[in-house]
PDB file of C-alpha atoms in Angstrom:
ATOM      1  CA  MET A   1    -106.057  11.701-190.082  1.00 70.00           C
ATOM      2  CA  THR A   2    -103.867  10.615-192.781  1.00 94.00           C
ATOM      3  CA  PHE A   3    -100.411  11.518-194.038  1.00 98.00           C
ATOM      4  CA  SER A   4     -99.405  11.070-197.433  1.00 98.00           C
ATOM      5  CA  LEU A   5     -96.456  12.214-200.277  1.00 98.00           C
ATOM      6  CA  VAL A   6     -97.677  13.287-203.656  1.00 98.00           C
ATOM      7  CA  ALA A   7     -94.449  13.329-205.939  1.00 98.00           C
ATOM      8  CA  ARG A   8     -93.174  13.073-209.525  1.00 98.00           C
ATOM      9  CA  SER A   9     -90.576  11.599-210.805  1.00 98.00           C
ATOM     10  CA  ALA A  10     -87.279  13.699-212.006  1.00 97.00           C
ATOM     11  CA  ASP A  11     -88.017  13.254-216.148  1.00 97.00           C
ATOM     12  CA  GLY A  12     -91.817  13.671-215.313  1.00 97.00           C
ATOM     13  CA  ARG A  13     -92.998  10.866-216.626  1.00 98.00           C
ATOM     14  CA  LEU A  14     -94.545   9.621-213.482  1.00 98.00           C
ATOM     15  CA  HIS A  15     -96.584  10.874-210.693  1.00 98.00           C
ATOM     16  CA  GLY A  16     -97.995   9.151-207.724  1.00 98.00           C
ATOM     17  CA  VAL A  17     -99.357   9.401-204.327  1.00 98.00           C
ATOM     18  CA  ALA A  18     -98.989   6.687-201.264  1.00 98.00           C
ATOM     19  CA  VAL A  19    -101.419   7.118-198.224  1.00 98.00           C
ATOM     20  CA  ALA A  20    -101.488   5.762-194.968  1.00 98.00           C
ATOM     21  CA  SER A  21    -104.130   5.880-192.387  1.00 98.00           C
ATOM     22  CA  LYS A  22    -106.019   5.241-189.009  1.00 97.00           C
ATOM     23  CA  PHE A  23    -109.062   5.425-191.153  1.00 97.00           C
ATOM     24  CA  LEU A  24    -110.875   2.506-193.971  1.00 98.00           C
ATOM     25  CA  ALA A  25    -109.643   2.379-197.581  1.00 98.00           C
ATOM     26  CA  ALA A  26    -107.921   5.660-197.429  1.00 98.00           C
ATOM     27  CA  GLY A  27    -106.552   4.645-201.187  1.00 98.00           C
ATOM     28  CA  ALA A  28    -110.457   4.703-202.213  1.00 98.00           C
ATOM     29  CA  VAL A  29    -110.824   8.440-201.192  1.00 98.00           C
ATOM     30  CA  VAL A  30    -107.465  10.241-200.797  1.00 98.00           C
ATOM     31  CA  PRO A  31    -105.157  10.405-204.123  1.00 98.00           C
ATOM     32  CA  ALA A  32    -105.924  10.620-207.885  1.00 98.00           C
ATOM     33  CA  ALA A  33    -103.467  11.644-210.682  1.00 98.00           C
ATOM     34  CA  ALA A  34    -103.319  11.748-214.349  1.00 98.00           C
ATOM     35  CA  ALA A  35    -100.005  10.771-216.541  1.00 98.00           C
ATOM     36  CA  GLU A  36     -97.858  13.909-217.338  1.00 97.00           C
ATOM     37  CA  VAL A  37    -100.200  16.100-215.900  1.00 98.00           C
ATOM     38  CA  GLY A  38    -100.259  15.493-212.062  1.00 98.00           C
ATOM     39  CA  ALA A  39    -101.139  14.322-209.152  1.00 98.00           C
ATOM     40  CA  LEU A  40    -103.062  15.608-205.364  1.00 98.00           C
ATOM     41  CA  ALA A  41    -104.005  14.127-201.783  1.00 98.00           C
ATOM     42  CA  THR A  42    -107.428  15.162-200.146  1.00 98.00           C
ATOM     43  CA  GLN A  43    -106.977  14.659-197.137  1.00 98.00           C
ATOM     44  CA  ALA A  44    -108.500  15.801-193.097  1.00 97.00           C
ATOM     45  CA  HIS A  45    -112.340  16.476-193.544  1.00 97.00           C
ATOM     46  CA  ALA A  46    -111.704  15.245-197.291  1.00 97.00           C
ATOM     47  CA  ASN A  47    -113.307  17.164-200.319  1.00 98.00           C
ATOM     48  CA  LEU A  48    -113.294  14.323-202.996  1.00 98.00           C
ATOM     49  CA  ALA A  49    -114.246  16.822-205.349  1.00 98.00           C
ATOM     50  CA  TYR A  50    -111.120  18.400-205.171  1.00 98.00           C
ATOM     51  CA  ARG A  51    -109.548  15.331-207.161  1.00 98.00           C
ATOM     52  CA  PRO A  52    -111.489  16.028-210.166  1.00 98.00           C
ATOM     53  CA  GLN A  53    -111.355  19.819-210.052  1.00 98.00           C
ATOM     54  CA  GLY A  54    -107.479  19.698-209.362  1.00 98.00           C
ATOM     55  CA  LEU A  55    -106.794  17.758-211.868  1.00 98.00           C
ATOM     56  CA  THR A  56    -108.786  19.777-213.966  1.00 98.00           C
ATOM     57  CA  LEU A  57    -106.978  22.645-213.603  1.00 98.00           C
ATOM     58  CA  LEU A  58    -103.539  21.077-214.131  1.00 98.00           C
ATOM     59  CA  ARG A  59    -104.380  19.966-217.418  1.00 98.00           C
ATOM     60  CA  THR A  60    -104.463  23.830-218.639  1.00 97.00           C
ATOM     61  CA  GLY A  61    -100.685  24.366-216.875  1.00 97.00           C
ATOM     62  CA  VAL A  62    -102.060  25.983-213.353  1.00 98.00           C
ATOM     63  CA  ALA A  63     -98.866  25.545-211.089  1.00 98.00           C
ATOM     64  CA  ALA A  64     -99.600  23.706-208.004  1.00 98.00           C
ATOM     65  CA  ALA A  65     -99.754  26.545-205.586  1.00 98.00           C
ATOM     66  CA  ASP A  66    -102.515  28.162-207.563  1.00 98.00           C
ATOM     67  CA  VAL A  67    -104.571  24.996-208.057  1.00 98.00           C
ATOM     68  CA  VAL A  68    -104.273  24.516-204.115  1.00 98.00           C
ATOM     69  CA  ALA A  69    -105.426  28.383-203.893  1.00 98.00           C
ATOM     70  CA  GLY A  70    -108.406  27.865-206.156  1.00 98.00           C
ATOM     71  CA  LEU A  71    -109.573  24.911-205.023  1.00 98.00           C
ATOM     72  CA  VAL A  72    -109.336  26.281-201.352  1.00 98.00           C
ATOM     73  CA  ALA A  73    -110.683  29.663-201.821  1.00 97.00           C
ATOM     74  CA  ALA A  74    -113.895  28.464-203.075  1.00 95.00           C
ATOM     75  CA  ASP A  75    -114.777  26.100-200.103  1.00 98.00           C
ATOM     76  CA  PRO A  76    -116.622  27.186-197.324  1.00 98.00           C
ATOM     77  CA  GLU A  77    -114.948  24.285-194.974  1.00 97.00           C
ATOM     78  CA  ARG A  78    -111.612  24.777-196.603  1.00 98.00           C
ATOM     79  CA  GLU A  79    -110.864  25.161-192.522  1.00 98.00           C
ATOM     80  CA  HIS A  80    -110.913  21.818-192.477  1.00 98.00           C
ATOM     81  CA  ARG A  81    -109.120  20.810-195.016  1.00 98.00           C
ATOM     82  CA  GLN A  82    -105.892  19.184-196.125  1.00 98.00           C
ATOM     83  CA  VAL A  83    -104.453  18.938-199.554  1.00 98.00           C
ATOM     84  CA  GLY A  84    -101.507  18.057-201.287  1.00 98.00           C
ATOM     85  CA  VAL A  85    -100.261  18.993-204.773  1.00 98.00           C
ATOM     86  CA  VAL A  86     -97.760  18.066-207.652  1.00 98.00           C
ATOM     87  CA  GLY A  87     -98.001  19.005-211.039  1.00 98.00           C
ATOM     88  CA  ALA A  88     -96.196  18.709-214.345  1.00 98.00           C
ATOM     89  CA  GLY A  89     -93.063  20.713-213.541  1.00 97.00           C
ATOM     90  CA  GLY A  90     -92.127  22.879-211.170  1.00 98.00           C
ATOM     91  CA  PRO A  91     -92.433  23.107-206.599  1.00 98.00           C
ATOM     92  CA  GLY A  92     -95.458  20.822-205.382  1.00 98.00           C
ATOM     93  CA  ALA A  93     -97.789  22.541-202.834  1.00 98.00           C
ATOM     94  CA  SER A  94     -99.803  21.756-199.669  1.00 98.00           C
ATOM     95  CA  TRP A  95    -102.275  22.940-197.325  1.00 98.00           C
ATOM     96  CA  THR A  96    -103.379  22.578-194.130  1.00 98.00           C
ATOM     97  CA  GLY A  97    -106.306  24.076-192.587  1.00 98.00           C
ATOM     98  CA  PRO A  98    -106.579  25.712-189.420  1.00 98.00           C
ATOM     99  CA  GLU A  99    -109.713  23.585-188.104  1.00 98.00           C
ATOM    100  CA  CYS A 100    -107.348  20.509-189.039  1.00 97.00           C
ATOM    101  CA  LEU A 101    -106.860  18.250-186.061  1.00 97.00           C
ATOM    102  CA  PRO A 102    -103.599  18.451-184.444  1.00 97.00           C
ATOM    103  CA  TRP A 103    -100.662  17.297-184.922  1.00 97.00           C
ATOM    104  CA  ALA A 104    -101.439  18.692-188.555  1.00 98.00           C
ATOM    105  CA  GLY A 105     -99.292  20.166-191.351  1.00 98.00           C
ATOM    106  CA  GLY A 106     -97.162  19.833-194.452  1.00 98.00           C
ATOM    107  CA  ARG A 107     -93.734  19.936-195.592  1.00 98.00           C
ATOM    108  CA  THR A 108     -92.983  20.813-200.011  1.00 98.00           C
ATOM    109  CA  GLY A 109     -89.666  21.043-202.414  1.00 98.00           C
ATOM    110  CA  ASP A 110     -89.239  20.412-205.948  1.00 98.00           C
ATOM    111  CA  GLY A 111     -91.864  18.252-207.638  1.00 98.00           C
ATOM    112  CA  TRP A 112     -93.644  16.981-204.321  1.00 98.00           C
ATOM    113  CA  ALA A 113     -95.893  17.565-201.555  1.00 98.00           C
ATOM    114  CA  ALA A 114     -95.821  15.648-198.164  1.00 98.00           C
ATOM    115  CA  GLN A 115     -99.264  16.306-195.473  1.00 98.00           C
ATOM    116  CA  GLY A 116    -100.916  14.751-192.538  1.00 98.00           C
ATOM    117  CA  ASN A 117    -103.333  15.449-189.856  1.00 98.00           C
ATOM    118  CA  VAL A 118    -104.124  13.713-186.430  1.00 97.00           C
ATOM    119  CA  LEU A 119     -99.996  12.768-186.452  1.00 98.00           C
ATOM    120  CA  THR A 120     -97.746  12.486-183.312  1.00 97.00           C
ATOM    121  CA  GLY A 121     -95.953  15.368-184.908  1.00 97.00           C
ATOM    122  CA  PRO A 122     -93.913  16.969-187.042  1.00 98.00           C
ATOM    123  CA  GLU A 123     -91.359  14.260-187.372  1.00 98.00           C
ATOM    124  CA  VAL A 124     -94.489  12.926-189.160  1.00 98.00           C
ATOM    125  CA  VAL A 125     -93.792  14.630-192.568  1.00 98.00           C
ATOM    126  CA  ASP A 126     -90.382  15.596-191.684  1.00 98.00           C
ATOM    127  CA  ALA A 127     -89.311  11.637-192.430  1.00 98.00           C
ATOM    128  CA  LEU A 128     -91.851  11.214-195.433  1.00 98.00           C
ATOM    129  CA  GLY A 129     -90.009  14.217-196.790  1.00 98.00           C
ATOM    130  CA  ASP A 130     -86.500  13.293-196.075  1.00 98.00           C
ATOM    131  CA  ALA A 131     -86.661   9.317-196.592  1.00 98.00           C
ATOM    132  CA  TRP A 132     -88.541  11.036-200.485  1.00 98.00           C
ATOM    133  CA  LEU A 133     -85.215  13.250-200.864  1.00 98.00           C
ATOM    134  CA  SER A 134     -82.807  10.576-200.011  1.00 98.00           C
ATOM    135  CA  GLY A 135     -84.300   7.470-202.411  1.00 98.00           C
ATOM    136  CA  ALA A 136     -83.607   9.050-205.168  1.00 97.00           C
ATOM    137  CA  ALA A 137     -82.004   5.925-206.545  1.00 97.00           C
ATOM    138  CA  LEU A 138     -85.072   3.572-205.704  1.00 98.00           C
ATOM    139  CA  PRO A 139     -87.940   2.567-208.221  1.00 97.00           C
ATOM    140  CA  PHE A 140     -90.451   5.540-208.234  1.00 98.00           C
ATOM    141  CA  ALA A 141     -93.374   2.972-206.887  1.00 98.00           C
ATOM    142  CA  GLU A 142     -91.054   1.880-204.308  1.00 98.00           C
ATOM    143  CA  ARG A 143     -89.496   5.224-202.821  1.00 98.00           C
ATOM    144  CA  LEU A 144     -92.902   6.111-202.514  1.00 98.00           C
ATOM    145  CA  VAL A 145     -94.194   3.588-200.527  1.00 98.00           C
ATOM    146  CA  ALA A 146     -90.606   3.831-198.732  1.00 98.00           C
ATOM    147  CA  ALA A 147     -90.872   7.296-198.002  1.00 98.00           C
ATOM    148  CA  LEU A 148     -94.601   6.011-196.215  1.00 98.00           C
ATOM    149  CA  ARG A 149     -92.909   3.541-194.457  1.00 98.00           C
ATOM    150  CA  ALA A 150     -90.401   6.234-193.071  1.00 98.00           C
ATOM    151  CA  GLY A 151     -93.780   8.591-192.025  1.00 98.00           C
ATOM    152  CA  ASP A 152     -95.048   5.586-190.012  1.00 98.00           C
ATOM    153  CA  GLU A 153     -91.672   4.721-188.152  1.00 97.00           C
ATOM    154  CA  ALA A 154     -91.254   8.475-186.863  1.00 98.00           C
ATOM    155  CA  GLY A 155     -94.720   7.547-185.100  1.00 97.00           C
ATOM    156  CA  GLY A 156     -98.009   8.111-187.915  1.00 96.00           C
ATOM    157  CA  ASP A 157    -101.301   8.274-187.727  1.00 95.00           C
ATOM    158  CA  ARG A 158    -101.426   8.716-183.303  1.00 95.00           C
ATOM    159  CA  ARG A 159    -104.809   6.287-183.580  1.00 95.00           C
ATOM    160  CA  GLY A 160    -103.155   3.780-184.923  1.00 96.00           C
ATOM    161  CA  ARG A 161    -103.196   1.709-188.244  1.00 97.00           C
ATOM    162  CA  GLN A 162    -105.951   0.760-190.635  1.00 98.00           C
ATOM    163  CA  SER A 163    -105.243   1.245-194.360  1.00 98.00           C
ATOM    164  CA  ALA A 164    -102.742   2.304-196.865  1.00 98.00           C
ATOM    165  CA  GLY A 165    -102.418   2.842-200.746  1.00 98.00           C
ATOM    166  CA  LEU A 166    -100.321   3.799-203.802  1.00 98.00           C
ATOM    167  CA  LEU A 167    -101.612   5.084-207.123  1.00 98.00           C
ATOM    168  CA  VAL A 168     -98.902   5.589-209.639  1.00 98.00           C
ATOM    169  CA  VAL A 169     -99.770   6.920-213.253  1.00 98.00           C
ATOM    170  CA  GLU A 170     -97.496   6.693-216.295  1.00 98.00           C
ATOM    171  CA  ARG A 171     -97.997   7.591-220.034  1.00 98.00           C
ATOM    172  CA  GLY A 172     -99.285   3.967-221.635  1.00 97.00           C
ATOM    173  CA  GLY A 173     -97.672   2.218-218.789  1.00 96.00           C
ATOM    174  CA  GLY A 174    -100.808   0.065-217.411  1.00 96.00           C
ATOM    175  CA  TYR A 175    -101.707  -3.079-218.432  1.00 94.00           C
ATOM    176  CA  GLY A 176    -100.951  -4.200-222.238  1.00 92.00           C
ATOM    177  CA  GLY A 177     -99.849  -0.973-222.352  1.00 94.00           C
ATOM    178  CA  THR A 178    -103.649  -0.064-222.729  1.00 95.00           C
ATOM    179  CA  SER A 179    -104.411   2.739-219.766  1.00 97.00           C
ATOM    180  CA  ASP A 180    -102.084   5.039-218.186  1.00 98.00           C
ATOM    181  CA  VAL A 181    -102.039   3.419-214.258  1.00 98.00           C
ATOM    182  CA  LEU A 182     -99.220   1.487-213.702  1.00 98.00           C
ATOM    183  CA  VAL A 183    -100.135   0.830-210.109  1.00 98.00           C
ATOM    184  CA  ASP A 184    -103.208   1.190-208.379  1.00 98.00           C
ATOM    185  CA  LEU A 185    -103.003  -1.132-205.140  1.00 98.00           C
ATOM    186  CA  ARG A 186    -105.000  -0.553-201.867  1.00 98.00           C
ATOM    187  CA  VAL A 187    -105.180  -2.170-198.692  1.00 98.00           C
ATOM    188  CA  ASP A 188    -108.620  -1.292-196.687  1.00 98.00           C
ATOM    189  CA  ASP A 189    -108.687  -2.617-193.087  1.00 98.00           C
ATOM    190  CA  HIS A 190    -105.191  -4.539-192.145  1.00 98.00           C
ATOM    191  CA  PRO A 191    -103.322  -4.418-188.696  1.00 98.00           C
ATOM    192  CA  GLU A 192     -99.942  -3.513-190.856  1.00 98.00           C
ATOM    193  CA  PRO A 193    -100.762  -2.025-193.284  1.00 98.00           C
ATOM    194  CA  ILE A 194     -97.925  -0.600-195.055  1.00 98.00           C
ATOM    195  CA  ALA A 195     -96.102  -3.698-195.083  1.00 98.00           C
ATOM    196  CA  GLU A 196     -98.766  -4.918-196.640  1.00 98.00           C
ATOM    197  CA  LEU A 197     -98.538  -2.558-199.521  1.00 98.00           C
ATOM    198  CA  SER A 198     -94.825  -3.211-199.937  1.00 98.00           C
ATOM    199  CA  ARG A 199     -95.410  -6.726-200.413  1.00 98.00           C
ATOM    200  CA  LEU A 200     -98.444  -6.145-202.866  1.00 98.00           C
ATOM    201  CA  LEU A 201     -96.357  -4.282-204.622  1.00 98.00           C
ATOM    202  CA  ALA A 202     -93.470  -6.665-204.903  1.00 97.00           C
ATOM    203  CA  VAL A 203     -96.480  -9.287-206.279  1.00 97.00           C
ATOM    204  CA  HIS A 204     -97.110  -6.017-208.786  1.00 97.00           C
ATOM    205  CA  THR A 205     -93.725  -5.760-209.974  1.00 97.00           C
ATOM    206  CA  MET A 206     -93.125  -9.237-210.498  1.00 96.00           C
ATOM    207  CA  LEU A 207     -96.037 -10.150-212.402  1.00 96.00           C
ATOM    208  CA  PHE A 208     -96.094  -7.272-214.285  1.00 95.00           C
ATOM    209  CA  GLY A 209     -92.918  -5.321-214.227  1.00 93.00           C
ATOM    210  CA  ARG A 210     -91.417  -4.641-217.698  1.00 91.00           C
ATOM    211  CA  PRO A 211     -88.198  -6.623-218.668  1.00 94.00           C
ATOM    212  CA  ASP A 212     -85.023  -5.497-218.116  1.00 95.00           C
ATOM    213  CA  PRO A 213     -83.403  -5.573-221.509  1.00 96.00           C
ATOM    214  CA  ALA A 214     -79.614  -5.679-220.384  1.00 97.00           C
ATOM    215  CA  THR A 215     -81.070  -9.165-218.447  1.00 97.00           C
ATOM    216  CA  LEU A 216     -82.597 -11.150-221.044  1.00 98.00           C
ATOM    217  CA  LEU A 217     -81.733 -14.208-221.430  1.00 98.00           C
ATOM    218  CA  ASP A 218     -81.621 -15.976-225.446  1.00 97.00           C
ATOM    219  CA  LEU A 219     -84.350 -19.054-225.599  1.00 97.00           C
ATOM    220  CA  THR A 220     -81.538 -21.100-227.058  1.00 96.00           C
ATOM    221  CA  GLY A 221     -79.433 -24.095-226.150  1.00 96.00           C
ATOM    222  CA  ALA A 222     -78.882 -25.299-222.476  1.00 97.00           C
ATOM    223  CA  VAL A 223     -81.749 -22.248-221.300  1.00 97.00           C
ATOM    224  CA  ALA A 224     -84.063 -23.785-223.766  1.00 97.00           C
ATOM    225  CA  GLU A 225     -83.499 -27.180-222.915  1.00 96.00           C
ATOM    226  CA  GLU A 226     -84.131 -26.127-218.928  1.00 97.00           C
ATOM    227  CA  VAL A 227     -87.400 -24.137-219.263  1.00 97.00           C
ATOM    228  CA  ALA A 228     -88.838 -27.572-221.689  1.00 97.00           C
ATOM    229  CA  ALA A 229     -88.135 -29.894-219.289  1.00 97.00           C
ATOM    230  CA  LEU A 230     -89.436 -27.485-216.673  1.00 97.00           C
ATOM    231  CA  LEU A 231     -92.565 -27.161-218.633  1.00 97.00           C
ATOM    232  CA  ARG A 232     -93.007 -30.905-219.400  1.00 96.00           C
ATOM    233  CA  ALA A 233     -92.848 -31.536-215.626  1.00 96.00           C
ATOM    234  CA  LEU A 234     -95.740 -28.725-215.382  1.00 96.00           C
ATOM    235  CA  GLY A 235     -98.238 -31.304-217.925  1.00 95.00           C
ATOM    236  CA  HIS A 236     -97.338 -28.134-220.863  1.00 96.00           C
ATOM    237  CA  PRO A 237     -96.596 -30.345-224.332  1.00 96.00           C
ATOM    238  CA  VAL A 238     -93.230 -28.574-225.954  1.00 97.00           C
ATOM    239  CA  SER A 239     -92.750 -29.324-229.608  1.00 94.00           C
ATOM    240  CA  ASP A 240     -89.783 -29.810-231.698  1.00 93.00           C
ATOM    241  CA  ASP A 241     -89.939 -26.487-232.654  1.00 92.00           C
ATOM    242  CA  GLY A 242     -89.010 -25.065-229.404  1.00 95.00           C
ATOM    243  CA  PRO A 243     -90.452 -24.106-225.608  1.00 97.00           C
ATOM    244  CA  GLU A 244     -92.026 -20.742-226.473  1.00 97.00           C
ATOM    245  CA  ALA A 245     -94.977 -22.040-228.053  1.00 97.00           C
ATOM    246  CA  ALA A 246     -95.480 -23.531-224.320  1.00 97.00           C
ATOM    247  CA  LEU A 247     -94.013 -20.771-222.252  1.00 98.00           C
ATOM    248  CA  THR A 248     -96.522 -18.342-223.651  1.00 97.00           C
ATOM    249  CA  SER A 249     -98.951 -20.569-222.692  1.00 96.00           C
ATOM    250  CA  TRP A 250     -98.007 -21.212-219.175  1.00 97.00           C
ATOM    251  CA  ALA A 251     -96.996 -18.108-218.657  1.00 97.00           C
ATOM    252  CA  GLY A 252    -100.404 -16.544-219.511  1.00 95.00           C
ATOM    253  CA  LEU A 253    -101.983 -19.143-216.685  1.00 96.00           C
ATOM    254  CA  GLU A 254     -99.339 -17.077-214.740  1.00 96.00           C
ATOM    255  CA  ASN A 255    -100.281 -13.680-215.473  1.00 96.00           C
ATOM    256  CA  LEU A 256     -96.794 -12.875-216.319  1.00 97.00           C
ATOM    257  CA  GLU A 257     -97.639 -12.468-220.405  1.00 95.00           C
ATOM    258  CA  GLU A 258     -96.475  -8.498-219.702  1.00 95.00           C
ATOM    259  CA  ARG A 259     -92.763 -10.285-219.166  1.00 97.00           C
ATOM    260  CA  LEU A 260     -92.441 -12.326-222.564  1.00 97.00           C
ATOM    261  CA  VAL A 261     -90.177 -11.544-225.182  1.00 97.00           C
ATOM    262  CA  PRO A 262     -89.810 -13.464-228.162  1.00 96.00           C
ATOM    263  CA  GLY A 263     -87.093 -15.741-228.518  1.00 97.00           C
ATOM    264  CA  ARG A 264     -85.981 -15.003-225.357  1.00 98.00           C
ATOM    265  CA  ILE A 265     -86.557 -15.184-221.858  1.00 98.00           C
ATOM    266  CA  ASP A 266     -86.777 -12.814-218.400  1.00 98.00           C
ATOM    267  CA  PRO A 267     -85.019 -14.334-215.536  1.00 97.00           C
ATOM    268  CA  VAL A 268     -87.684 -13.382-213.708  1.00 97.00           C
ATOM    269  CA  VAL A 269     -89.752 -15.845-215.707  1.00 97.00           C
ATOM    270  CA  LEU A 270     -86.974 -18.495-215.032  1.00 97.00           C
ATOM    271  CA  THR A 271     -86.566 -17.863-211.808  1.00 96.00           C
ATOM    272  CA  HIS A 272     -90.527 -18.579-211.198  1.00 96.00           C
ATOM    273  CA  LEU A 273     -90.993 -21.766-213.664  1.00 97.00           C
ATOM    274  CA  ARG A 274     -88.234 -22.753-211.304  1.00 96.00           C
ATOM    275  CA  GLY A 275     -90.341 -22.302-208.152  1.00 95.00           C
ATOM    276  CA  VAL A 276     -93.305 -23.645-209.461  1.00 95.00           C
ATOM    277  CA  ALA A 277     -92.494 -26.569-211.257  1.00 93.00           C
ATOM    278  CA  PRO A 278     -92.045 -30.146-209.811  1.00 89.00           C
ATOM    279  CA  HIS A 279     -88.277 -31.562-209.430  1.00 77.00           C
ATOM    280  CA  VAL A 280     -87.394 -32.351-212.773  1.00 65.00           C
ATOM    281  CA  PRO A 281     -84.484 -35.315-212.146  1.00 61.00           C
ATOM    282  CA  ALA A 282     -81.146 -35.451-214.575  1.00 52.00           C
ATOM    283  CA  PRO A 283     -81.061 -37.999-217.393  1.00 48.00           C
ATOM    284  CA  ARG A 284     -80.176 -42.001-215.895  1.00 52.00           C
ATOM    285  CA  SER A 285     -76.960 -43.285-217.433  1.00 46.00           C
ATOM    286  CA  GLY A 286     -77.702 -45.240-220.494  1.00 45.00           C
ATOM    287  CA  SER A 287     -81.222 -43.967-220.317  1.00 40.00           C
TER     288      SER A 287
END
């Protein structure tokens, strides 16, 4: 009772799954992904064993269509299953068992697979695919959520809304570079789960997104003076050597450490600092 999109980035570095459903915590059940290997979604009468089995097959170089064929061939309940798979290369693949509740079906293309069941109609899967194809200018995670939103606006799960989830993997893309999980967000029970998922992704991007080198500001001159004044206003002592140590301390408390760059400041960090610091008045004349 779910619709989902499984996809790979054009350069093959990112794999992800976006899912929404009138089902509690669909993000805990449906998606699985491994960096530079592939991703899959298992739904309808979901077989959670498909997740490790499918990724194992993908790791051996089996194509997405053959992974789907292998999973369902070995499953006596395959007529009630739905699964979408994307590998490290090539087209995605999808299976919809004939006993899945209508409307049920899927659509695939190079590097993606969209599928759903108990939908208002095929327009939901079409909207997922069309939005994915037209969203190439968006960052990968945002593109997945935009496609999910389009599917929902086209009708979505005909029973209503409850949960949504987003899983994106990239080699070394996780927190501190110590895992491959770039994004793992879930809205388990909410009247507007996709809108809430979008909000969470924006917060995640602000906190954990990597700084854009082209926008970094040197932590010198007027920028350093402003940062020092803002940090002092927040109660962080600034040494004579400059504000960098105090900035590092403050950023750690704000969970912005992923955006720190020695000797420079990310405009995202500066904007947040300006937003949380008390107003710092200009010095009075003669003082």
